[in-house]
Short mmCIF file of C-alpha atoms in Angstrom, two decimals:
data_model
loop_
_atom_site.label_atom_id
_atom_site.label_comp_id
_atom_site.label_asym_id
_atom_site.label_seq_id
_atom_site.Cartn_x
_atom_site.Cartn_y
_atom_site.Cartn_z
CA MET A 501 0.00 0.00 0.00
CA LEU A 502 1.35 3.41 -0.97
CA VAL A 503 0.63 6.47 1.17
CA SER A 504 1.52 10.12 0.81
CA ALA A 505 0.88 12.16 3.96
CA VAL A 506 1.56 15.64 2.59
CA ALA A 507 -1.28 17.84 1.38
CA GLN A 508 -0.73 20.10 -1.60
CA GLU A 509 -0.05 23.75 -0.89
CA GLN A 510 -2.94 26.15 -1.29
CA SER A 511 -3.06 29.91 -1.63
CA ASN A 512 -5.94 32.12 -0.58
CA THR A 513 -6.91 34.71 -3.15
CA GLY A 514 -8.25 37.19 -0.61
CA ASN A 515 -10.74 38.40 -3.22
CA LEU A 516 -13.89 37.80 -1.21
CA PRO A 517 -17.13 38.33 -3.11
CA LYS A 518 -19.90 40.60 -1.88
CA ILE A 519 -22.55 38.05 -1.00
CA LYS A 520 -25.25 37.24 1.47
CA VAL A 521 -27.02 33.99 2.28
CA GLU A 522 -30.78 33.53 2.34
CA THR A 523 -32.79 30.58 3.67
CA VAL A 524 -35.02 29.10 0.97
CA ALA A 525 -36.39 26.14 2.97
CA SER A 526 -35.98 24.98 6.56
CA HIS A 527 -36.96 22.14 8.91
CA LEU A 528 -36.04 19.55 6.27
CA GLU A 529 -35.25 15.85 6.78
CA ILE A 530 -31.63 15.45 5.70
CA PRO A 531 -31.72 16.97 2.19
CA TRP A 532 -29.19 15.20 -0.01
CA SER A 533 -29.33 16.42 -3.61
CA ILE A 534 -30.97 19.23 -5.59
CA ALA A 535 -31.97 19.67 -9.24
CA PHE A 536 -33.33 22.65 -11.16
CA ALA A 537 -35.95 22.84 -13.89
CA ASN A 538 -35.72 25.64 -16.44
CA ASP A 539 -39.25 26.75 -15.50
CA GLY A 540 -38.02 27.84 -12.05
CA ARG A 541 -39.02 24.79 -10.02
CA ILE A 542 -36.49 23.17 -7.72
CA PHE A 543 -36.61 19.46 -6.89
CA PHE A 544 -34.65 17.94 -4.02
CA THR A 545 -34.36 14.68 -2.14
CA GLU A 546 -34.59 13.97 1.56
CA ARG A 547 -32.67 10.90 2.65
CA THR A 548 -35.75 9.55 4.44
CA GLY A 549 -37.47 8.98 1.07
CA ASN A 550 -39.21 12.21 0.02
CA ILE A 551 -38.80 13.99 -3.28
CA ARG A 552 -39.68 17.60 -2.46
CA LEU A 553 -40.37 20.73 -4.47
CA ILE A 554 -39.82 24.47 -4.27
CA ASP A 555 -42.26 26.17 -6.63
CA LYS A 556 -41.62 28.82 -9.29
CA ASP A 557 -42.17 31.55 -6.70
CA GLY A 558 -39.46 30.15 -4.46
CA LYS A 559 -41.85 28.72 -1.88
CA PRO A 560 -41.48 25.17 -0.48
CA VAL A 561 -44.43 22.91 -1.30
CA GLU A 562 -45.65 21.03 1.76
CA GLU A 563 -46.81 17.86 -0.03
CA PRO A 564 -43.92 15.78 -1.44
CA VAL A 565 -43.72 15.21 -5.18
CA GLY A 566 -43.27 11.56 -4.32
CA LYS A 567 -42.45 9.19 -1.48
CA ILE A 568 -40.11 6.28 -2.09
CA ASN A 569 -39.77 3.26 0.17
CA VAL A 570 -36.08 3.38 1.00
CA ALA A 571 -33.70 1.81 3.49
CA ALA A 572 -32.57 4.99 5.25
CA ILE A 573 -29.86 3.22 7.20
CA GLY A 574 -26.66 5.10 8.00
CA GLU A 575 -25.52 6.79 4.81
CA GLY A 576 -28.15 5.01 2.71
CA GLY A 577 -31.59 6.19 1.68
CA LEU A 578 -32.86 8.49 -1.06
CA LEU A 579 -29.71 10.12 -2.38
CA GLY A 580 -29.02 11.62 -5.80
CA ILE A 581 -31.53 13.31 -8.10
CA VAL A 582 -31.12 14.67 -11.62
CA LEU A 583 -33.51 15.88 -14.30
CA ASP A 584 -33.32 14.57 -17.84
CA PRO A 585 -31.63 17.01 -20.26
CA ASN A 586 -34.96 17.01 -22.15
CA PHE A 587 -37.05 17.41 -18.99
CA GLU A 588 -39.18 20.16 -20.52
CA LYS A 589 -40.47 17.62 -23.06
CA ASN A 590 -40.36 14.23 -21.31
CA HIS A 591 -40.55 15.23 -17.60
CA PHE A 592 -38.16 12.42 -16.61
CA ILE A 593 -36.61 12.52 -13.13
CA TYR A 594 -33.84 10.10 -12.14
CA VAL A 595 -33.13 9.18 -8.52
CA TYR A 596 -30.64 6.91 -6.78
CA TYR A 597 -31.74 5.14 -3.62
CA THR A 598 -30.99 2.36 -1.17
CA TYR A 599 -33.44 -0.47 -0.54
CA SER A 600 -33.54 -3.76 1.33
CA ASP A 601 -34.12 -7.11 -0.38
CA PHE A 602 -34.34 -10.04 2.04
CA LEU A 603 -32.22 -8.18 4.60
CA LYS A 604 -29.54 -7.34 2.04
CA LEU A 605 -28.98 -3.73 1.00
CA TYR A 606 -28.80 -2.61 -2.63
CA ASN A 607 -28.89 0.66 -4.51
CA LYS A 608 -30.84 1.28 -7.66
CA LEU A 609 -31.20 4.03 -10.22
CA SER A 610 -34.80 4.63 -11.24
CA ARG A 611 -36.58 7.00 -13.60
CA PHE A 612 -39.93 8.58 -12.80
CA THR A 613 -42.24 10.74 -14.89
CA GLU A 614 -43.41 14.02 -13.38
CA LYS A 615 -46.82 15.55 -14.04
CA ASP A 616 -48.51 18.34 -12.09
CA ASN A 617 -45.84 18.18 -9.39
CA LYS A 618 -46.29 14.43 -8.81
CA ILE A 619 -44.19 11.47 -9.93
CA SER A 620 -45.35 8.11 -11.26
CA ASP A 621 -44.35 5.21 -13.52
CA GLU A 622 -41.10 4.05 -11.93
CA GLN A 623 -38.74 2.49 -14.46
CA VAL A 624 -35.68 0.78 -13.01
CA ILE A 625 -32.63 1.81 -15.02
CA LEU A 626 -29.86 0.05 -13.08
CA ASP A 627 -30.40 -2.33 -10.15
CA LYS A 628 -28.52 -4.45 -7.63
CA ILE A 629 -25.80 -1.85 -7.18
CA PRO A 630 -23.86 -2.77 -4.01
CA ALA A 631 -24.97 -0.79 -0.96
CA SER A 632 -24.07 -0.35 2.69
CA SER A 633 -24.82 1.87 5.64
CA ILE A 634 -21.42 3.49 5.03
CA HIS A 635 -19.43 4.50 1.95
CA ASP A 636 -22.64 4.38 -0.09
CA GLY A 637 -21.84 7.01 -2.76
CA GLY A 638 -25.03 8.16 -4.47
CA ARG A 639 -24.23 11.18 -6.64
CA ILE A 640 -25.75 11.13 -10.14
CA LYS A 641 -25.36 13.67 -12.93
CA PHE A 642 -25.70 13.93 -16.67
CA GLY A 643 -22.46 14.71 -18.45
CA PRO A 644 -22.04 17.03 -21.45
CA ASP A 645 -22.35 13.85 -23.55
CA GLU A 646 -25.86 13.27 -22.10
CA ARG A 647 -24.72 10.04 -20.46
CA LEU A 648 -25.54 9.34 -16.82
CA TYR A 649 -22.63 9.21 -14.40
CA ILE A 650 -23.03 7.50 -11.02
CA GLY A 651 -20.73 7.60 -8.01
CA VAL A 652 -20.69 4.28 -6.11
CA GLY A 653 -18.78 3.89 -2.83
CA ASP A 654 -16.80 0.82 -1.86
CA VAL A 655 -19.58 -0.08 0.65
CA SER A 656 -16.91 -1.12 3.19
CA ASP A 657 -15.58 -3.79 0.82
CA ARG A 658 -12.41 -1.92 -0.03
CA ASP A 659 -10.85 -4.59 -2.23
CA SER A 660 -13.89 -4.46 -4.52
CA ALA A 661 -12.75 -1.03 -5.70
CA GLN A 662 -9.94 -2.75 -7.65
CA ASP A 663 -12.22 -5.35 -9.26
CA THR A 664 -13.76 -4.03 -12.48
CA ASP A 665 -16.33 -6.83 -12.44
CA ILE A 666 -17.90 -5.34 -9.29
CA LEU A 667 -19.73 -2.00 -9.33
CA SER A 668 -18.65 -0.74 -5.90
CA GLY A 669 -15.77 1.73 -5.56
CA LYS A 670 -16.36 3.09 -9.05
CA ILE A 671 -17.76 5.84 -11.19
CA LEU A 672 -20.26 4.34 -13.63
CA ARG A 673 -21.38 5.65 -17.02
CA ILE A 674 -24.58 4.51 -18.74
CA ASN A 675 -27.08 5.64 -21.33
CA PRO A 676 -30.30 7.16 -19.94
CA ASP A 677 -32.16 3.91 -20.67
CA GLY A 678 -29.62 1.85 -18.70
CA SER A 679 -27.78 0.41 -21.68
CA ILE A 680 -23.98 0.53 -21.91
CA PRO A 681 -22.38 3.18 -24.13
CA SER A 682 -20.32 1.63 -26.90
CA ASP A 683 -17.32 3.81 -26.04
CA ASN A 684 -17.10 2.81 -22.37
CA PRO A 685 -13.57 1.71 -21.41
CA PHE A 686 -14.58 -1.83 -20.39
CA PRO A 687 -16.71 -3.76 -22.92
CA ASN A 688 -20.33 -4.30 -21.88
CA SER A 689 -19.64 -2.74 -18.48
CA PRO A 690 -20.94 0.47 -16.89
CA VAL A 691 -17.58 0.96 -15.12
CA TYR A 692 -15.93 4.23 -16.16
CA SER A 693 -13.23 4.57 -13.48
CA TYR A 694 -12.19 2.41 -10.53
CA GLY A 695 -10.19 2.54 -7.33
CA ASN A 696 -12.56 5.24 -5.99
CA ARG A 697 -13.23 4.84 -2.26
CA ASN A 698 -16.40 6.91 -1.90
CA PRO A 699 -17.17 9.38 -4.72
CA GLN A 700 -19.28 12.31 -3.52
CA GLY A 701 -19.21 15.20 -5.98
CA ILE A 702 -18.94 15.13 -9.77
CA ASP A 703 -19.02 17.94 -12.31
CA TRP A 704 -17.49 18.97 -15.62
CA ASP A 705 -15.35 22.02 -16.26
CA PRO A 706 -17.32 24.00 -18.88
CA ILE A 707 -14.09 25.11 -20.59
CA THR A 708 -12.10 21.88 -20.89
CA GLY A 709 -14.96 19.40 -20.51
CA LYS A 710 -12.95 17.46 -17.94
CA LEU A 711 -14.74 15.54 -15.19
CA VAL A 712 -13.65 16.47 -11.66
CA GLU A 713 -14.64 14.38 -8.64
CA THR A 714 -14.50 14.73 -4.85
CA GLU A 715 -13.81 11.62 -2.81
CA HIS A 716 -13.62 10.66 0.85
CA GLY A 717 -10.29 9.36 2.06
CA PRO A 718 -9.90 6.60 4.67
CA SER A 719 -11.58 6.95 8.05
CA GLY A 720 -9.91 4.23 10.07
CA GLU A 721 -9.21 1.49 7.54
CA MET A 722 -5.70 0.06 7.86
CA GLY A 723 -5.07 2.56 10.65
CA LEU A 724 -5.30 5.52 8.25
CA SER A 725 -7.55 8.55 8.06
CA ALA A 726 -8.06 11.84 6.15
CA HIS A 727 -6.46 12.24 2.67
CA ASP A 728 -9.71 13.38 1.07
CA GLU A 729 -9.25 13.91 -2.65
CA ILE A 730 -10.09 15.91 -5.73
CA ASN A 731 -9.53 13.84 -8.88
CA VAL A 732 -9.67 14.47 -12.60
CA ILE A 733 -11.55 11.41 -13.80
CA GLU A 734 -10.51 9.76 -17.06
CA ALA A 735 -12.04 6.74 -18.75
CA GLY A 736 -10.64 3.41 -17.62
CA LYS A 737 -8.16 4.84 -15.12
CA ASN A 738 -7.35 3.42 -11.68
CA TYR A 739 -7.45 5.92 -8.80
CA GLY A 740 -5.67 3.68 -6.35
CA TRP A 741 -7.97 2.79 -3.46
CA PRO A 742 -7.09 0.85 -1.35
CA LYS A 743 -3.60 0.27 -2.75
CA ALA A 744 -2.61 3.93 -2.94
CA ILE A 745 -3.60 6.86 -0.73
CA GLY A 746 -2.71 10.50 -1.21
CA ASN A 747 -0.04 11.23 -3.85
CA PRO A 748 2.30 8.22 -3.98
CA ASN A 749 3.39 9.04 -7.57
CA ASP A 750 2.99 5.44 -8.65
CA PRO A 751 2.53 5.05 -12.44
CA ASN A 752 -0.07 2.34 -11.90
CA PHE A 753 -2.50 4.84 -10.35
CA VAL A 754 -3.78 8.34 -11.04
CA ASP A 755 -2.83 10.79 -8.31
CA PRO A 756 -5.38 13.33 -7.08
CA ILE A 757 -4.79 16.94 -8.06
CA PHE A 758 -5.48 17.83 -4.43
CA GLN A 759 -5.63 15.90 -1.17
CA THR A 760 -6.10 17.10 2.38
CA GLY A 761 -3.17 15.32 3.99
CA ASP A 762 -3.85 14.64 7.65
CA SER A 763 -6.96 16.86 7.74
CA THR A 764 -10.45 15.45 7.16
CA TRP A 765 -12.93 17.62 5.25
CA ALA A 766 -15.28 14.89 4.00
CA PRO A 767 -15.95 16.71 0.71
CA SER A 768 -19.42 16.16 -0.66
CA GLY A 769 -21.31 17.70 -3.60
CA ALA A 770 -19.31 19.87 -5.99
CA SER A 771 -19.98 22.20 -8.93
CA PHE A 772 -18.14 24.41 -11.35
CA TYR A 773 -19.58 27.91 -11.21
CA SER A 774 -20.35 29.36 -14.64
CA GLY A 775 -22.81 32.10 -13.67
CA ASP A 776 -22.47 35.87 -13.50
CA LYS A 777 -24.09 36.57 -10.12
CA ILE A 778 -20.79 36.11 -8.27
CA PRO A 779 -18.10 37.09 -10.81
CA GLU A 780 -15.24 36.41 -8.37
CA TRP A 781 -16.16 32.72 -8.44
CA LYS A 782 -16.71 32.29 -12.16
CA GLY A 783 -14.83 29.22 -13.38
CA LYS A 784 -14.10 28.08 -9.83
CA TYR A 785 -14.75 24.59 -8.49
CA LEU A 786 -16.97 24.76 -5.40
CA VAL A 787 -16.95 21.92 -2.88
CA ALA A 788 -19.39 21.45 0.01
CA THR A 789 -17.77 19.78 3.01
CA LEU A 790 -19.40 17.72 5.75
CA ARG A 791 -16.76 17.26 8.44
CA GLY A 792 -15.09 20.48 7.30
CA THR A 793 -18.33 22.51 7.72
CA HIS A 794 -17.37 24.98 5.02
CA LEU A 795 -17.59 25.69 1.31
CA GLU A 796 -14.21 25.44 -0.39
CA VAL A 797 -13.71 27.53 -3.54
CA PHE A 798 -10.92 26.17 -5.74
CA GLY A 799 -9.21 27.70 -8.72
CA LEU A 800 -8.01 24.77 -10.84
CA ASP A 801 -5.47 24.51 -13.64
CA LEU A 802 -6.79 21.34 -15.23
CA ASP A 803 -4.30 21.34 -18.10
CA ASN A 804 -1.53 20.94 -15.54
CA LYS A 805 -3.73 19.10 -13.02
CA LYS A 806 -3.14 21.37 -10.06
CA VAL A 807 -4.86 23.75 -7.66
CA VAL A 808 -3.84 27.38 -8.14
CA SER A 809 -5.99 29.01 -5.45
CA SER A 810 -8.48 28.20 -2.73
CA GLU A 811 -10.53 29.91 -0.08
CA SER A 812 -12.78 28.58 2.67
CA MET A 813 -16.20 30.18 3.09
CA PHE A 814 -18.79 29.99 5.91
CA GLN A 815 -16.49 28.00 8.20
CA GLY A 816 -18.64 26.44 10.93
CA ILE A 817 -21.55 28.83 10.35
CA TYR A 818 -24.07 26.51 8.74
CA GLY A 819 -22.62 23.22 9.91
CA ARG A 820 -22.31 20.22 7.62
CA LEU A 821 -22.79 21.06 3.94
CA ARG A 822 -24.04 18.23 1.72
CA ASP A 823 -24.35 19.77 -1.73
CA VAL A 824 -23.71 22.91 -3.76
CA GLU A 825 -25.38 23.46 -7.11
CA GLN A 826 -25.92 26.31 -9.55
CA SER A 827 -29.41 27.16 -10.76
CA PRO A 828 -30.09 28.00 -14.42
CA ASP A 829 -30.26 31.71 -13.54
CA GLY A 830 -26.79 31.65 -11.99
CA TYR A 831 -27.49 31.55 -8.27
CA LEU A 832 -25.83 29.07 -5.93
CA TYR A 833 -27.68 26.80 -3.52
CA LEU A 834 -26.34 24.92 -0.50
CA LEU A 835 -27.87 21.97 1.34
CA THR A 836 -27.08 21.47 5.02
CA SER A 837 -26.82 18.01 6.57
CA ASN A 838 -26.97 18.61 10.31
CA ARG A 839 -29.72 16.08 11.09
CA ASP A 840 -27.83 13.12 9.63
CA GLY A 841 -26.72 11.91 13.06
CA ARG A 842 -23.26 13.48 12.80
CA GLY A 843 -24.06 17.17 13.12
CA SER A 844 -25.45 19.60 15.67
CA PRO A 845 -28.75 20.82 14.21
CA SER A 846 -30.12 24.26 14.93
CA THR A 847 -33.86 24.71 15.38
CA ASP A 848 -34.25 25.51 11.65
CA ASP A 849 -32.22 22.59 10.29
CA ASP A 850 -31.92 21.16 7.87
CA ARG A 851 -31.99 23.95 5.31
CA ILE A 852 -31.59 24.93 1.69
CA LEU A 853 -29.58 28.14 1.42
CA LYS A 854 -29.24 30.53 -1.50
CA ILE A 855 -26.11 32.61 -2.07
CA VAL A 856 -26.96 35.98 -3.62
CA PRO A 857 -24.97 39.14 -4.43
CA ASP A 858 -24.84 41.85 -1.80
CA GLY A 859 -23.78 45.24 -3.10
CA SER A 860 -22.82 46.68 0.27
CA SER A 861 -19.63 44.92 1.35
CA PRO A 862 -17.91 41.53 1.34
CA ALA A 863 -20.40 39.76 3.55
CA VAL A 864 -19.47 37.25 6.21
CA PRO A 865 -22.68 35.77 7.68
CA GLU A 866 -23.27 36.33 11.37
CA PHE A 867 -21.42 33.86 13.58
CA ASP A 868 -23.80 31.61 15.51
CA SER A 869 -22.05 30.91 18.82
CA SER A 870 -24.79 28.61 20.11
CA PHE A 871 -24.35 26.41 17.09
CA THR A 872 -20.61 26.25 17.69
CA VAL A 873 -21.01 25.15 21.29
CA LEU A 874 -23.34 22.39 20.15
CA SER A 875 -20.92 21.47 17.38
CA ILE A 876 -18.04 21.05 19.82
CA ALA A 877 -20.11 18.91 22.17
CA SER A 878 -21.41 16.82 19.31
CA ALA A 879 -17.94 16.40 17.86
CA LEU A 880 -16.63 15.11 21.19
CA MET A 881 -19.50 12.63 21.51
CA ILE A 882 -19.02 11.43 17.95
CA ALA A 883 -15.27 11.07 18.45
CA LEU A 884 -15.77 8.95 21.57
CA PHE A 885 -18.35 6.76 19.85
CA TYR A 886 -16.25 6.10 16.78
CA THR A 887 -13.07 5.57 18.76
CA ALA A 888 -14.83 2.84 20.71
CA ARG A 889 -16.23 1.31 17.54
CA TYR A 890 -12.83 1.37 15.87
CA ILE A 891 -11.28 -0.51 18.77
CA ILE A 892 -13.95 -3.18 18.40
CA LYS A 893 -14.21 -3.34 14.61
CA ARG A 894 -10.87 -1.80 13.54
CA GLN A 895 -12.80 0.66 11.45
CA SER A 896 -14.39 4.05 12.01
CA THR A 897 -16.58 6.02 9.66
CA ILE A 898 -16.93 9.62 10.85
CA ARG A 899 -17.66 11.61 7.70
#
């Protein structure tokens, strides 16, 4: 096993945008993923099984668009959501969720048809994807090629990440109907990349078209932790897990362009910002972090595969951040994840937040000291719990 313990150097730009943060929806049940229709509606998932809606006027709709029977166990449940590129015509919504079949957990990708703010007609696109209460992946997105990309964690079977005949520990690529693209790197296989421990965020740079992924590093396996990664994903390439961690510079594996060294951020959803509402962030790669409790804004040089700048926003203010996505009109939305059993929820959690321009001054949202006290207490309790579990099982999963 190859390990590099040194994180890449980062530089802060110091060019803070003039922004403020608004609450769009509150008192949610662990929102996980968000998707935008061009007509102004916003769809999002709650891990407990609800597909929810914010209407064209920006108001949350009380009645769910749909309820799915999921196995909301640990990190499993109703996870990713994405709208079909031709949603305005076909009204197709794709979701990724965990279910139980004779006491065994699986994930599946299903397509529903939306009409009048309700879903029906479930069509299973890809089934029997390995699942677990930890390292369950779940991010789905359409690429510029209109293929579906799926992040699948190693589901605590770390060696499976190196086996291209098994779907866990991979990024998958399929056609919208579930068939295998003819140009996939492995014949008749949805596997696009492998050696990925727990993919969390995926998005494409609008300039180069390159796919960039966020990934959780180890959290106790083999006595190691941290080393969260940002990777440039290429077809058929091996990203090392569990044989290589960090930047070992081994020609058999692709090194991350960034890794956190001995710090744990638990990066989650990620997006390239291409809008004009926050010009300072245009072209930047935005990463929501769970354990890190901040939004990291990266400037990337993808031609040379390196980070050229970074800045941390909202540190500790909103707690665990699950996803960051750009709406069609150029605004940014954040999903908190403080009710997932690993955070310290405020009375309004969980929330969907909207980042908007503020013409007055570079805005830093008000510091919530009560939240921080709760966060510290919760962190201590979580640390004690997982330390005890690691001693028993030799594995911890704080993320």
